[in-house]
Short mmCIF file of C-alpha atoms in Angstrom, two decimals:
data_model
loop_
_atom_site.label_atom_id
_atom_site.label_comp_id
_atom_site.label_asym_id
_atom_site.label_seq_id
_atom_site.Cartn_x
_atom_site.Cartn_y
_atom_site.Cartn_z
CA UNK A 1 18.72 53.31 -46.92
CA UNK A 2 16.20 53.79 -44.51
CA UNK A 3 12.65 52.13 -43.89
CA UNK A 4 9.87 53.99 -42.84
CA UNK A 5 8.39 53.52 -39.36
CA UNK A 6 6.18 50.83 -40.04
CA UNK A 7 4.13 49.06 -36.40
CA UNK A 8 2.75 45.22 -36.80
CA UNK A 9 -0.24 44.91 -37.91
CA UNK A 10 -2.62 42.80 -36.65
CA UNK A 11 -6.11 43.78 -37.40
CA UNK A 12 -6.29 40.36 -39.12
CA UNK A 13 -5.52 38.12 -36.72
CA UNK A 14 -7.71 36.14 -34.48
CA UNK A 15 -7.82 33.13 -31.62
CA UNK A 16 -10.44 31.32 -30.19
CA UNK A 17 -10.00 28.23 -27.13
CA UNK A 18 -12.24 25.28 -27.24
CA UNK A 19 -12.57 23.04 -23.80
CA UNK A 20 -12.11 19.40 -25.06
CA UNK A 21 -15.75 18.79 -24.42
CA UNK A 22 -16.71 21.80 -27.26
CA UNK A 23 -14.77 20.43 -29.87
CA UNK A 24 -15.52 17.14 -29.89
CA UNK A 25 -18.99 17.66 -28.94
CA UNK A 26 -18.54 14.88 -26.25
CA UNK A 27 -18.08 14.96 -22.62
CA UNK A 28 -15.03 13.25 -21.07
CA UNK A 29 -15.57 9.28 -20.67
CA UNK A 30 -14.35 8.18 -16.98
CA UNK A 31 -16.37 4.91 -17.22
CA UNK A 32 -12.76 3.15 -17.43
CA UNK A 33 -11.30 4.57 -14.51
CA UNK A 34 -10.85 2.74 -10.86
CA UNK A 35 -9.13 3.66 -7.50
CA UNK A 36 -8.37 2.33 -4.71
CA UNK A 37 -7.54 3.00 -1.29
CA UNK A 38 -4.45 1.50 0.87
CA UNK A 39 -5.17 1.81 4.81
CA UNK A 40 -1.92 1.35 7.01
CA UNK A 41 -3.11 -1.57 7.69
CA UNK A 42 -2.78 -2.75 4.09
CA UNK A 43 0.54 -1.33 3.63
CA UNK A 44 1.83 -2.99 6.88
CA UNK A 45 0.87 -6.36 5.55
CA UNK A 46 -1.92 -7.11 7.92
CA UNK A 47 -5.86 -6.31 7.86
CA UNK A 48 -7.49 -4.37 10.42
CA UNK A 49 -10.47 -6.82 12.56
CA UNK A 50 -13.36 -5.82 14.03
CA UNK A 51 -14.73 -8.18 17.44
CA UNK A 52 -18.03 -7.72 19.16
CA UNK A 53 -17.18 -7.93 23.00
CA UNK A 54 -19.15 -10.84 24.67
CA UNK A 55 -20.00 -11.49 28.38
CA UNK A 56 -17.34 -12.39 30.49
CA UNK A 57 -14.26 -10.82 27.67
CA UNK A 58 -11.72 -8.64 28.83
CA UNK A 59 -8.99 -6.60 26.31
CA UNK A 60 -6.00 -9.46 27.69
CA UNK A 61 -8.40 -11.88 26.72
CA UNK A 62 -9.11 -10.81 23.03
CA UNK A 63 -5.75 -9.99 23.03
CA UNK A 64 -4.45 -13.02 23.83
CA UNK A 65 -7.10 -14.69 21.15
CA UNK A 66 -5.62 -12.28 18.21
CA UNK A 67 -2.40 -11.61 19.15
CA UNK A 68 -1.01 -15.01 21.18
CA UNK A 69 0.05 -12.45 24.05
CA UNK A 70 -2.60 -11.17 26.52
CA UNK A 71 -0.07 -8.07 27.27
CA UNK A 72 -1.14 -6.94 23.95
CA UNK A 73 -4.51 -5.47 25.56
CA UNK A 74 -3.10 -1.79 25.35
CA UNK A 75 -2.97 -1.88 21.02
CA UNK A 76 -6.64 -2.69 21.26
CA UNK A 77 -7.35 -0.28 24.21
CA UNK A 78 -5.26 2.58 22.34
CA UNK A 79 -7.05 1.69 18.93
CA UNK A 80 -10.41 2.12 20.01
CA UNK A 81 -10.07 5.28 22.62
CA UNK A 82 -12.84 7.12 20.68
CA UNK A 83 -15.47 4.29 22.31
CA UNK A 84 -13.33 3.54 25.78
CA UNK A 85 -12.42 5.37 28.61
CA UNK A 86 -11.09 2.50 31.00
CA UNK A 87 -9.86 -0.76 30.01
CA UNK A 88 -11.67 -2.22 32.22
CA UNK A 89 -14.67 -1.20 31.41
CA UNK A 90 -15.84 -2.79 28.14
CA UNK A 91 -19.35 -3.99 27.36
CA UNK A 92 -20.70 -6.75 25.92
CA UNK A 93 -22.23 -5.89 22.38
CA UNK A 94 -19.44 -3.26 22.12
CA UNK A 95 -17.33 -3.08 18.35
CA UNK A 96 -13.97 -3.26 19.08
CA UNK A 97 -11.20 -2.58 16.18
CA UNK A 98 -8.54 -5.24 16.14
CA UNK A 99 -5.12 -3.30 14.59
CA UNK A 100 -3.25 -5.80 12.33
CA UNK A 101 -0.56 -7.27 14.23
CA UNK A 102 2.59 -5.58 14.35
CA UNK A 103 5.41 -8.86 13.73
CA UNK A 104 8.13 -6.29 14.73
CA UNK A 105 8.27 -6.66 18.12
#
């Protein structure tokens, strides 16, 4: 026995999509949702410091006062090269970042 050639038919059949917003009628509620950002800093342990240079300072100096070592004046020279040019050469009034102290070494 043989059945005749016969295609699907699907003249009946239909689909729609609804976003989650259209079907509920509501928009998406974020209001519970927080972030936060780690810097290096934070993940290292430590907290990056900021110090305002005053009259008579040098890097050794202010390294020596946050570090204990005054040969720690190049990881405050190196963290704020976009603002110095020369060690030597800070100013008074000047924002210098203080990394967070590497206990590695």
């Amino acid at each position: 026995m043989t059945l005749p050639d016969r295609k699907a038919d699907f003249s009946g059949v239909s689909s729609s999509v609804d976003t989650t917003g259209e079907t509920t009628g509501r928009t998406a509620d974020f209001s519970g949702v927080s972030s936060s950002v780690d810097t290096s800093a934070d993940v290292l342990g430590g907290r990056e410091q900021t110090y305002t240079v005053e009259r008579g300072d040098t890097l050794s100096h202010i390294a020596k006062r946050f570090y204990g070592k005054a040969g720690e004046w190049n990881t405050i020279f190196q963290a704020n090269r976009d603002q110095l040019d020369d060690p030597d050469l800070i100013q008074p009034g000047q924002v210098l970042r203080i990394p967070a102290h590497d206990d590695r070494g």
